[in-house]
Amino acid sequence: MARPPAPPLPLTPTERARLGDIAVSVSLPYRAVREAKGLLMAGDGIANTTIAKNLGVSRSTVIQWREHFELDGVEWVGKVRPGRGRKPVITQDVIDKMITDTRTTTPPDATQWSNRTMAEHCGLSRTTVQKEWKARGLKPHLVKTFKISNDPDFEDKLIDVVGLYLNPPDHAIVLSFDEKSQIQALDRTQPSLPMKQGRPGTITHDYKRNGTTTLFAALNVANGQMIGKCYSRHRHEEFLAFLKIIDREVPKGTDIHIVLDNYATHKHENVRNWLDKHKRFHLHFTPTSSSWLNLVERWFRDITTKRIRRDSFRSVDELVMAIEKYIVHNNDNPKPFVWTKTAGQIIAKVRRGRVALETYSQARAIRVSPH
């Protein structure tokens, strides 16, 4: 004997409208869309068996939809009821331990974890480890270098240099100076091949050394122009010779403020005597271990990556010629580097770094203490 068809599901106009919105949604989960369609069909008096066949579910699923709707209303359409659904296999405690071990420990045979070694360590899959690392921004394979200056006059020197960048004095020029020493004239042992479709350009990994040169460079902070000269050595004699070049290049009557590091040749007695006779020169020394504060270092990166690193030089003269051409090209269309951070912002960041270092050092000392 055939079972009688179920009565139409009673729906108010508001419920029917809300179910209709869910049934045509392109952003809600498919289970919610399918359940809403089934409930609308049930409201039209269509048999449960027919609804199940049209939506690709079982008749018992349609009956459950009706029962849950009568108990909970539209709010629970498409949602998994508490206590149902697949239970998590990996507990949060296991995940927390894995994250803690990633941050505070290392493998016995390496300096950092890989997703493979961490998976073996914690009994997890590599996919799970990678997913949890990605969610927290953890990248054990990467490391960044840093150095916090221990200069007792760090803040005073920082304020002095940053003040020159952000508020240069009137009727003066600010130069960022440094030596790029030991630039090697490297000649590849075999000709390089040009790039072609599907293959980058190639250079041999080995090379022949043909000597070195040192570039003395003074970057005009205001307009990006460069005063540069290559020397075979970088003693105080070469530094003095370069100061004389600057003296000739910069118009008379203009004060010259030079930002430079604490290299001993910059403070040689002969240099100090010369400066005493040339009052328009003013030296501003960066704090120790703070090369990032010298803008010319940014220019050095450009000439290295754009002109020197991938080229081949059969002699020092060829290398010097390439450097000089780069300087001429730079000065034809100079682009200054704009300093944006204030001294206060930098000091606050350095202080946070010192606190973090001290905290970590204390915690590490406790972990490795035999007591």
mmCIF file with all atom_site columns, N, CA and C in Angstrom, residues 99-129:
data_model
loop_
_atom_site.group_PDB
_atom_site.id
_atom_site.type_symbol
_atom_site.label_atom_id
_atom_site.label_alt_id
_atom_site.label_comp_id
_atom_site.label_asym_id
_atom_site.label_entity_id
_atom_site.label_seq_id
_atom_site.pdbx_PDB_ins_code
_atom_site.Cartn_x
_atom_site.Cartn_y
_atom_site.Cartn_z
_atom_site.occupancy
_atom_site.B_iso_or_equiv
_atom_site.pdbx_formal_charge
_atom_site.auth_seq_id
_atom_site.auth_comp_id
_atom_site.auth_asym_id
_atom_site.auth_atom_id
_atom_site.pdbx_PDB_model_num
ATOM 1  N N  . ILE A 1 99  ? 53.216 25.143 16.829 1.00 0.00 ? 99  ILE A N  1
ATOM 2  C CA . ILE A 1 99  ? 53.564 26.543 16.622 1.00 0.00 ? 99  ILE A CA 1
ATOM 3  C C  . ILE A 1 99  ? 54.617 26.994 17.628 1.00 0.00 ? 99  ILE A C  1
ATOM 4  N N  . THR A 1 100 ? 54.463 26.589 18.884 1.00 0.00 ? 100 THR A N  1
ATOM 5  C CA . THR A 1 100 ? 55.446 26.949 19.909 1.00 0.00 ? 100 THR A CA 1
ATOM 6  C C  . THR A 1 100 ? 56.809 26.363 19.586 1.00 0.00 ? 100 THR A C  1
ATOM 7  N N  . ASP A 1 101 ? 56.846 25.098 19.174 1.00 0.00 ? 101 ASP A N  1
ATOM 8  C CA . ASP A 1 101 ? 58.119 24.468 18.824 1.00 0.00 ? 101 ASP A CA 1
ATOM 9  C C  . ASP A 1 101 ? 58.754 25.148 17.608 1.00 0.00 ? 101 ASP A C  1
ATOM 10 N N  . THR A 1 102 ? 57.930 25.568 16.661 1.00 0.00 ? 102 THR A N  1
ATOM 11 C CA . THR A 1 102 ? 58.456 26.269 15.486 1.00 0.00 ? 102 THR A CA 1
ATOM 12 C C  . THR A 1 102 ? 59.180 27.540 15.893 1.00 0.00 ? 102 THR A C  1
ATOM 13 N N  . ARG A 1 103 ? 58.609 28.259 16.842 1.00 0.00 ? 103 ARG A N  1
ATOM 14 C CA . ARG A 1 103 ? 59.147 29.561 17.237 1.00 0.00 ? 103 ARG A CA 1
ATOM 15 C C  . ARG A 1 103 ? 60.315 29.460 18.217 1.00 0.00 ? 103 ARG A C  1
ATOM 16 N N  . THR A 1 104 ? 60.351 28.426 19.035 1.00 0.00 ? 104 THR A N  1
ATOM 17 C CA . THR A 1 104 ? 61.305 28.425 20.150 1.00 0.00 ? 104 THR A CA 1
ATOM 18 C C  . THR A 1 104 ? 62.334 27.312 20.103 1.00 0.00 ? 104 THR A C  1
ATOM 19 N N  . THR A 1 105 ? 62.231 26.379 19.165 1.00 0.00 ? 105 THR A N  1
ATOM 20 C CA . THR A 1 105 ? 63.182 25.270 19.123 1.00 0.00 ? 105 THR A CA 1
ATOM 21 C C  . THR A 1 105 ? 63.743 25.107 17.716 1.00 0.00 ? 105 THR A C  1
ATOM 22 N N  . THR A 1 106 ? 64.752 24.285 17.593 1.00 0.00 ? 106 THR A N  1
ATOM 23 C CA . THR A 1 106 ? 65.323 23.929 16.298 1.00 0.00 ? 106 THR A CA 1
ATOM 24 C C  . THR A 1 106 ? 65.520 22.422 16.245 1.00 0.00 ? 106 THR A C  1
ATOM 25 N N  . PRO A 1 107 ? 65.600 21.841 15.056 1.00 0.00 ? 107 PRO A N  1
ATOM 26 C CA . PRO A 1 107 ? 65.857 20.402 14.950 1.00 0.00 ? 107 PRO A CA 1
ATOM 27 C C  . PRO A 1 107 ? 67.265 20.080 15.471 1.00 0.00 ? 107 PRO A C  1
ATOM 28 N N  . PRO A 1 108 ? 67.525 18.843 15.830 1.00 0.00 ? 108 PRO A N  1
ATOM 29 C CA . PRO A 1 108 ? 68.858 18.490 16.340 1.00 0.00 ? 108 PRO A CA 1
ATOM 30 C C  . PRO A 1 108 ? 69.960 18.594 15.292 1.00 0.00 ? 108 PRO A C  1
ATOM 31 N N  . ASP A 1 109 ? 69.606 18.555 14.023 1.00 0.00 ? 109 ASP A N  1
ATOM 32 C CA . ASP A 1 109 ? 70.623 18.555 12.971 1.00 0.00 ? 109 ASP A CA 1
ATOM 33 C C  . ASP A 1 109 ? 70.517 19.737 12.022 1.00 0.00 ? 109 ASP A C  1
ATOM 34 N N  . ALA A 1 110 ? 69.811 20.806 12.420 1.00 0.00 ? 110 ALA A N  1
ATOM 35 C CA . ALA A 1 110 ? 69.632 21.949 11.520 1.00 0.00 ? 110 ALA A CA 1
ATOM 36 C C  . ALA A 1 110 ? 69.397 23.212 12.340 1.00 0.00 ? 110 ALA A C  1
ATOM 37 N N  . THR A 1 111 ? 69.454 24.346 11.652 1.00 0.00 ? 111 THR A N  1
ATOM 38 C CA . THR A 1 111 ? 69.227 25.626 12.327 1.00 0.00 ? 111 THR A CA 1
ATOM 39 C C  . THR A 1 111 ? 67.793 26.097 12.216 1.00 0.00 ? 111 THR A C  1
ATOM 40 N N  . GLN A 1 112 ? 66.971 25.433 11.390 1.00 0.00 ? 112 GLN A N  1
ATOM 41 C CA . GLN A 1 112 ? 65.576 25.832 11.249 1.00 0.00 ? 112 GLN A CA 1
ATOM 42 C C  . GLN A 1 112 ? 64.746 24.628 10.838 1.00 0.00 ? 112 GLN A C  1
ATOM 43 N N  . TRP A 1 113 ? 63.449 24.706 11.122 1.00 0.00 ? 113 TRP A N  1
ATOM 44 C CA . TRP A 1 113 ? 62.529 23.639 10.757 1.00 0.00 ? 113 TRP A CA 1
ATOM 45 C C  . TRP A 1 113 ? 62.120 23.771 9.290  1.00 0.00 ? 113 TRP A C  1
ATOM 46 N N  . SER A 1 114 ? 61.889 22.626 8.649  1.00 0.00 ? 114 SER A N  1
ATOM 47 C CA . SER A 1 114 ? 61.190 22.576 7.373  1.00 0.00 ? 114 SER A CA 1
ATOM 48 C C  . SER A 1 114 ? 59.817 21.963 7.652  1.00 0.00 ? 114 SER A C  1
ATOM 49 N N  . ASN A 1 115 ? 58.896 22.092 6.690  1.00 0.00 ? 115 ASN A N  1
ATOM 50 C CA . ASN A 1 115 ? 57.584 21.491 6.952  1.00 0.00 ? 115 ASN A CA 1
ATOM 51 C C  . ASN A 1 115 ? 57.688 19.974 7.069  1.00 0.00 ? 115 ASN A C  1
ATOM 52 N N  . ARG A 1 116 ? 58.676 19.374 6.419  1.00 0.00 ? 116 ARG A N  1
ATOM 53 C CA . ARG A 1 116 ? 58.853 17.931 6.520  1.00 0.00 ? 116 ARG A CA 1
ATOM 54 C C  . ARG A 1 116 ? 59.339 17.535 7.926  1.00 0.00 ? 116 ARG A C  1
ATOM 55 N N  . THR A 1 117 ? 60.397 18.221 8.414  1.00 0.00 ? 117 THR A N  1
ATOM 56 C CA . THR A 1 117 ? 60.932 17.847 9.726  1.00 0.00 ? 117 THR A CA 1
ATOM 57 C C  . THR A 1 117 ? 59.950 18.186 10.843 1.00 0.00 ? 117 THR A C  1
ATOM 58 N N  . MET A 1 118 ? 59.212 19.294 10.711 1.00 0.00 ? 118 MET A N  1
ATOM 59 C CA . MET A 1 118 ? 58.224 19.623 11.737 1.00 0.00 ? 118 MET A CA 1
ATOM 60 C C  . MET A 1 118 ? 57.065 18.639 11.719 1.00 0.00 ? 118 MET A C  1
ATOM 61 N N  . ALA A 1 119 ? 56.679 18.187 10.529 1.00 0.00 ? 119 ALA A N  1
ATOM 62 C CA . ALA A 1 119 ? 55.608 17.183 10.442 1.00 0.00 ? 119 ALA A CA 1
ATOM 63 C C  . ALA A 1 119 ? 56.020 15.896 11.147 1.00 0.00 ? 119 ALA A C  1
ATOM 64 N N  . GLU A 1 120 ? 57.263 15.475 10.941 1.00 0.00 ? 120 GLU A N  1
ATOM 65 C CA . GLU A 1 120 ? 57.749 14.269 11.621 1.00 0.00 ? 120 GLU A CA 1
ATOM 66 C C  . GLU A 1 120 ? 57.852 14.494 13.124 1.00 0.00 ? 120 GLU A C  1
ATOM 67 N N  . HIS A 1 121 ? 58.259 15.684 13.525 1.00 0.00 ? 121 HIS A N  1
ATOM 68 C CA . HIS A 1 121 ? 58.439 16.010 14.934 1.00 0.00 ? 121 HIS A CA 1
ATOM 69 C C  . HIS A 1 121 ? 57.116 15.971 15.693 1.00 0.00 ? 121 HIS A C  1
ATOM 70 N N  . CYS A 1 122 ? 56.050 16.484 15.068 1.00 0.00 ? 122 CYS A N  1
ATOM 71 C CA . CYS A 1 122 ? 54.763 16.604 15.760 1.00 0.00 ? 122 CYS A CA 1
ATOM 72 C C  . CYS A 1 122 ? 53.750 15.541 15.353 1.00 0.00 ? 122 CYS A C  1
ATOM 73 N N  . GLY A 1 123 ? 54.100 14.674 14.412 1.00 0.00 ? 123 GLY A N  1
ATOM 74 C CA . GLY A 1 123 ? 53.147 13.648 13.979 1.00 0.00 ? 123 GLY A CA 1
ATOM 75 C C  . GLY A 1 123 ? 52.012 14.200 13.146 1.00 0.00 ? 123 GLY A C  1
ATOM 76 N N  . LEU A 1 124 ? 52.268 15.264 12.404 1.00 0.00 ? 124 LEU A N  1
ATOM 77 C CA . LEU A 1 124 ? 51.264 15.871 11.543 1.00 0.00 ? 124 LEU A CA 1
ATOM 78 C C  . LEU A 1 124 ? 51.649 15.684 10.085 1.00 0.00 ? 124 LEU A C  1
ATOM 79 N N  . SER A 1 125 ? 50.724 16.032 9.213  1.00 0.00 ? 125 SER A N  1
ATOM 80 C CA . SER A 1 125 ? 51.043 15.986 7.785  1.00 0.00 ? 125 SER A CA 1
ATOM 81 C C  . SER A 1 125 ? 51.759 17.273 7.387  1.00 0.00 ? 125 SER A C  1
ATOM 82 N N  . ARG A 1 126 ? 52.545 17.203 6.305  1.00 0.00 ? 126 ARG A N  1
ATOM 83 C CA . ARG A 1 126 ? 53.226 18.394 5.817  1.00 0.00 ? 126 ARG A CA 1
ATOM 84 C C  . ARG A 1 126 ? 52.225 19.466 5.398  1.00 0.00 ? 126 ARG A C  1
ATOM 85 N N  . THR A 1 127 ? 51.082 19.042 4.850  1.00 0.00 ? 127 THR A N  1
ATOM 86 C CA . THR A 1 127 ? 50.055 19.988 4.427  1.00 0.00 ? 127 THR A CA 1
ATOM 87 C C  . THR A 1 127 ? 49.508 20.764 5.615  1.00 0.00 ? 127 THR A C  1
ATOM 88 N N  . THR A 1 128 ? 49.278 20.057 6.724  1.00 0.00 ? 128 THR A N  1
ATOM 89 C CA . THR A 1 128 ? 48.763 20.720 7.922  1.00 0.00 ? 128 THR A CA 1
ATOM 90 C C  . THR A 1 128 ? 49.772 21.722 8.469  1.00 0.00 ? 128 THR A C  1
ATOM 91 N N  . VAL A 1 129 ? 51.029 21.315 8.533  1.00 0.00 ? 129 VAL A N  1
ATOM 92 C CA . VAL A 1 129 ? 52.070 22.220 9.025  1.00 0.00 ? 129 VAL A CA 1
ATOM 93 C C  . VAL A 1 129 ? 52.143 23.470 8.153  1.00 0.00 ? 129 VAL A C  1
#
